[in-house]
Structure formats: C-alpha cells, structure tokens
C-alpha cells in the first residue's frame, strides 16, 4: 500500500492522471518474464503475516525439488513462496533448507 501511495504521489507531482494510471500495468509495460512476475506478486501485497510451522519444512523441500534437485528452476514456485511467505517464515524456511542440504537459499538461487 505504501508503494502504491508513493506511486500516486509521483504521478501527482508529474501532473499525470492518477485515475488512468495503474502501477501494475506500468510494471507490465516496462518489464517482462520472471522479473515481471516477482514485481507483480510483490505489488499485490499478499505476504502472509504469520509463520505456518506446518509448511516450513514442506516449503523448504519444495524449493529444493524445484531448484537444485532438478534441471532448470521452477520460477513460479520460488516466486510464490518467496513473495507470499512472511519474513519470519522465510527465515525458518531458510533454516530448514540449510539443515536439509547444508547450504542456504541464497546459494540455491544463485
């Protein structure tokens, strides 16, 4: 919400029509591919606020299977988990991932 408000403030400063502009549409027009999908997911602000401990290990396993364990990467899976889980959940997922494969998610994403 803060990002969308800042976007509207910039439009007003530049004397642009705020009712006809949309941040998501502008992002879609400026970027594409997986980067676009990540930005749109973040703009939709659907990040969870709590840690669902039942899903932490499952998410870590899914990230492993969707990345390091196979040829190619399941970008949609990474986007869904990394953009929607709470920051505390991401820390817990990273810890579970590290315990399982002896390296963290940052290395897996490289």
mmCIF file of C-alpha atoms in Angstrom:
data_model
loop_
_atom_site.group_PDB
_atom_site.id
_atom_site.type_symbol
_atom_site.label_atom_id
_atom_site.label_comp_id
_atom_site.label_asym_id
_atom_site.label_seq_id
_atom_site.Cartn_x
_atom_site.Cartn_y
_atom_site.Cartn_z
ATOM 1 C CA UNK A 1 0.000 0.000 0.000
ATOM 2 C CA UNK A 2 2.829 2.425 0.823
ATOM 3 C CA UNK A 3 4.406 1.761 -2.566
ATOM 4 C CA UNK A 4 1.145 2.409 -4.367
ATOM 5 C CA UNK A 5 0.662 5.658 -2.417
ATOM 6 C CA UNK A 6 4.198 6.763 -3.318
ATOM 7 C CA UNK A 7 3.444 5.949 -6.966
ATOM 8 C CA UNK A 8 0.312 8.108 -6.860
ATOM 9 C CA UNK A 9 2.287 10.931 -5.237
ATOM 10 C CA UNK A 10 4.829 10.800 -8.072
ATOM 11 C CA UNK A 11 2.041 10.870 -10.652
ATOM 12 C CA UNK A 12 0.560 13.933 -8.980
ATOM 13 C CA UNK A 13 3.951 15.662 -8.918
ATOM 14 C CA UNK A 14 4.369 14.988 -12.618
ATOM 15 C CA UNK A 15 0.798 16.174 -13.280
ATOM 16 C CA UNK A 16 -0.278 12.784 -14.611
ATOM 17 C CA UNK A 17 -3.830 11.470 -14.459
ATOM 18 C CA UNK A 18 -3.891 9.217 -11.381
ATOM 19 C CA UNK A 19 -7.246 7.678 -12.280
ATOM 20 C CA UNK A 20 -5.979 6.440 -15.643
ATOM 21 C CA UNK A 21 -2.586 5.102 -14.499
ATOM 22 C CA UNK A 22 -2.039 1.824 -12.706
ATOM 23 C CA UNK A 23 1.240 0.695 -11.164
ATOM 24 C CA UNK A 24 0.768 -2.957 -12.098
ATOM 25 C CA UNK A 25 0.010 -2.054 -15.714
ATOM 26 C CA UNK A 26 3.037 0.253 -15.824
ATOM 27 C CA UNK A 27 5.264 -2.530 -14.445
ATOM 28 C CA UNK A 28 3.893 -4.978 -17.015
ATOM 29 C CA UNK A 29 4.697 -2.454 -19.728
ATOM 30 C CA UNK A 30 8.251 -1.872 -18.524
ATOM 31 C CA UNK A 31 9.497 -5.361 -17.609
ATOM 32 C CA UNK A 32 8.751 -8.919 -18.614
ATOM 33 C CA UNK A 33 9.406 -12.537 -17.773
ATOM 34 C CA UNK A 34 10.125 -13.831 -14.303
ATOM 35 C CA UNK A 35 11.148 -10.383 -13.044
ATOM 36 C CA UNK A 36 7.725 -9.034 -14.010
ATOM 37 C CA UNK A 37 6.022 -11.878 -12.146
ATOM 38 C CA UNK A 38 8.054 -11.166 -8.991
ATOM 39 C CA UNK A 39 7.267 -7.444 -9.104
ATOM 40 C CA UNK A 40 3.551 -8.056 -9.682
ATOM 41 C CA UNK A 41 3.449 -10.574 -6.812
ATOM 42 C CA UNK A 42 5.099 -8.020 -4.514
ATOM 43 C CA UNK A 43 2.750 -5.237 -5.643
ATOM 44 C CA UNK A 44 -0.262 -7.386 -4.855
ATOM 45 C CA UNK A 45 0.875 -7.328 -1.206
ATOM 46 C CA UNK A 46 -0.363 -10.806 -0.318
ATOM 47 C CA UNK A 47 2.534 -11.565 2.017
ATOM 48 C CA UNK A 48 1.439 -13.628 5.000
ATOM 49 C CA UNK A 49 1.985 -12.137 8.445
ATOM 50 C CA UNK A 50 2.395 -15.328 10.467
ATOM 51 C CA UNK A 51 4.610 -18.405 10.330
ATOM 52 C CA UNK A 52 2.771 -21.589 9.436
ATOM 53 C CA UNK A 53 5.144 -24.086 11.054
ATOM 54 C CA UNK A 54 3.371 -26.966 9.337
ATOM 55 C CA UNK A 55 4.502 -25.599 5.960
ATOM 56 C CA UNK A 56 8.102 -24.593 6.793
ATOM 57 C CA UNK A 57 9.708 -27.994 6.094
ATOM 58 C CA UNK A 58 7.343 -28.638 3.198
ATOM 59 C CA UNK A 59 8.268 -25.302 1.598
ATOM 60 C CA UNK A 60 11.990 -25.988 2.071
ATOM 61 C CA UNK A 61 11.587 -29.389 0.406
ATOM 62 C CA UNK A 62 9.564 -27.912 -2.439
ATOM 63 C CA UNK A 63 12.200 -25.231 -3.024
ATOM 64 C CA UNK A 64 14.894 -27.909 -3.132
ATOM 65 C CA UNK A 65 12.917 -30.066 -5.568
ATOM 66 C CA UNK A 66 12.024 -27.020 -7.660
ATOM 67 C CA UNK A 67 15.607 -25.794 -7.882
ATOM 68 C CA UNK A 68 18.866 -27.541 -7.058
ATOM 69 C CA UNK A 69 17.452 -31.065 -7.329
ATOM 70 C CA UNK A 70 16.401 -30.748 -10.966
ATOM 71 C CA UNK A 71 17.500 -29.372 -14.289
ATOM 72 C CA UNK A 72 16.183 -25.837 -14.588
ATOM 73 C CA UNK A 73 14.268 -23.996 -11.912
ATOM 74 C CA UNK A 74 10.582 -23.781 -11.133
ATOM 75 C CA UNK A 75 10.480 -19.986 -11.050
ATOM 76 C CA UNK A 76 6.744 -19.888 -10.309
ATOM 77 C CA UNK A 77 7.283 -21.961 -7.166
ATOM 78 C CA UNK A 78 10.130 -19.712 -5.964
ATOM 79 C CA UNK A 79 8.091 -16.580 -6.695
ATOM 80 C CA UNK A 80 5.039 -17.918 -4.858
ATOM 81 C CA UNK A 81 6.943 -18.890 -1.727
ATOM 82 C CA UNK A 82 9.429 -16.012 -1.585
ATOM 83 C CA UNK A 83 6.844 -13.304 -2.296
ATOM 84 C CA UNK A 84 3.980 -14.633 -0.163
ATOM 85 C CA UNK A 85 5.504 -16.096 2.989
ATOM 86 C CA UNK A 86 6.126 -13.828 5.977
ATOM 87 C CA UNK A 87 9.679 -12.675 6.613
ATOM 88 C CA UNK A 88 9.821 -14.839 9.745
ATOM 89 C CA UNK A 89 8.560 -17.817 7.748
ATOM 90 C CA UNK A 90 11.265 -17.203 5.136
ATOM 91 C CA UNK A 91 13.906 -17.253 7.874
ATOM 92 C CA UNK A 92 12.504 -20.546 9.181
ATOM 93 C CA UNK A 93 12.336 -21.986 5.654
ATOM 94 C CA UNK A 94 15.938 -20.944 5.064
ATOM 95 C CA UNK A 95 16.998 -22.642 8.315
ATOM 96 C CA UNK A 96 15.138 -25.842 7.384
ATOM 97 C CA UNK A 97 16.646 -25.737 3.898
ATOM 98 C CA UNK A 98 20.136 -25.342 5.347
ATOM 99 C CA UNK A 99 19.651 -28.258 7.735
ATOM 100 C CA UNK A 100 18.485 -30.449 4.851
ATOM 101 C CA UNK A 101 21.092 -29.642 2.182
ATOM 102 C CA UNK A 102 23.913 -27.853 4.029
ATOM 103 C CA UNK A 103 23.606 -24.542 2.187
ATOM 104 C CA UNK A 104 21.123 -21.680 2.321
ATOM 105 C CA UNK A 105 18.522 -20.445 -0.116
ATOM 106 C CA UNK A 106 20.755 -17.609 -1.332
ATOM 107 C CA UNK A 107 23.187 -20.175 -2.716
ATOM 108 C CA UNK A 108 20.322 -22.153 -4.254
ATOM 109 C CA UNK A 109 19.062 -19.037 -6.008
ATOM 110 C CA UNK A 110 22.480 -18.154 -7.445
#
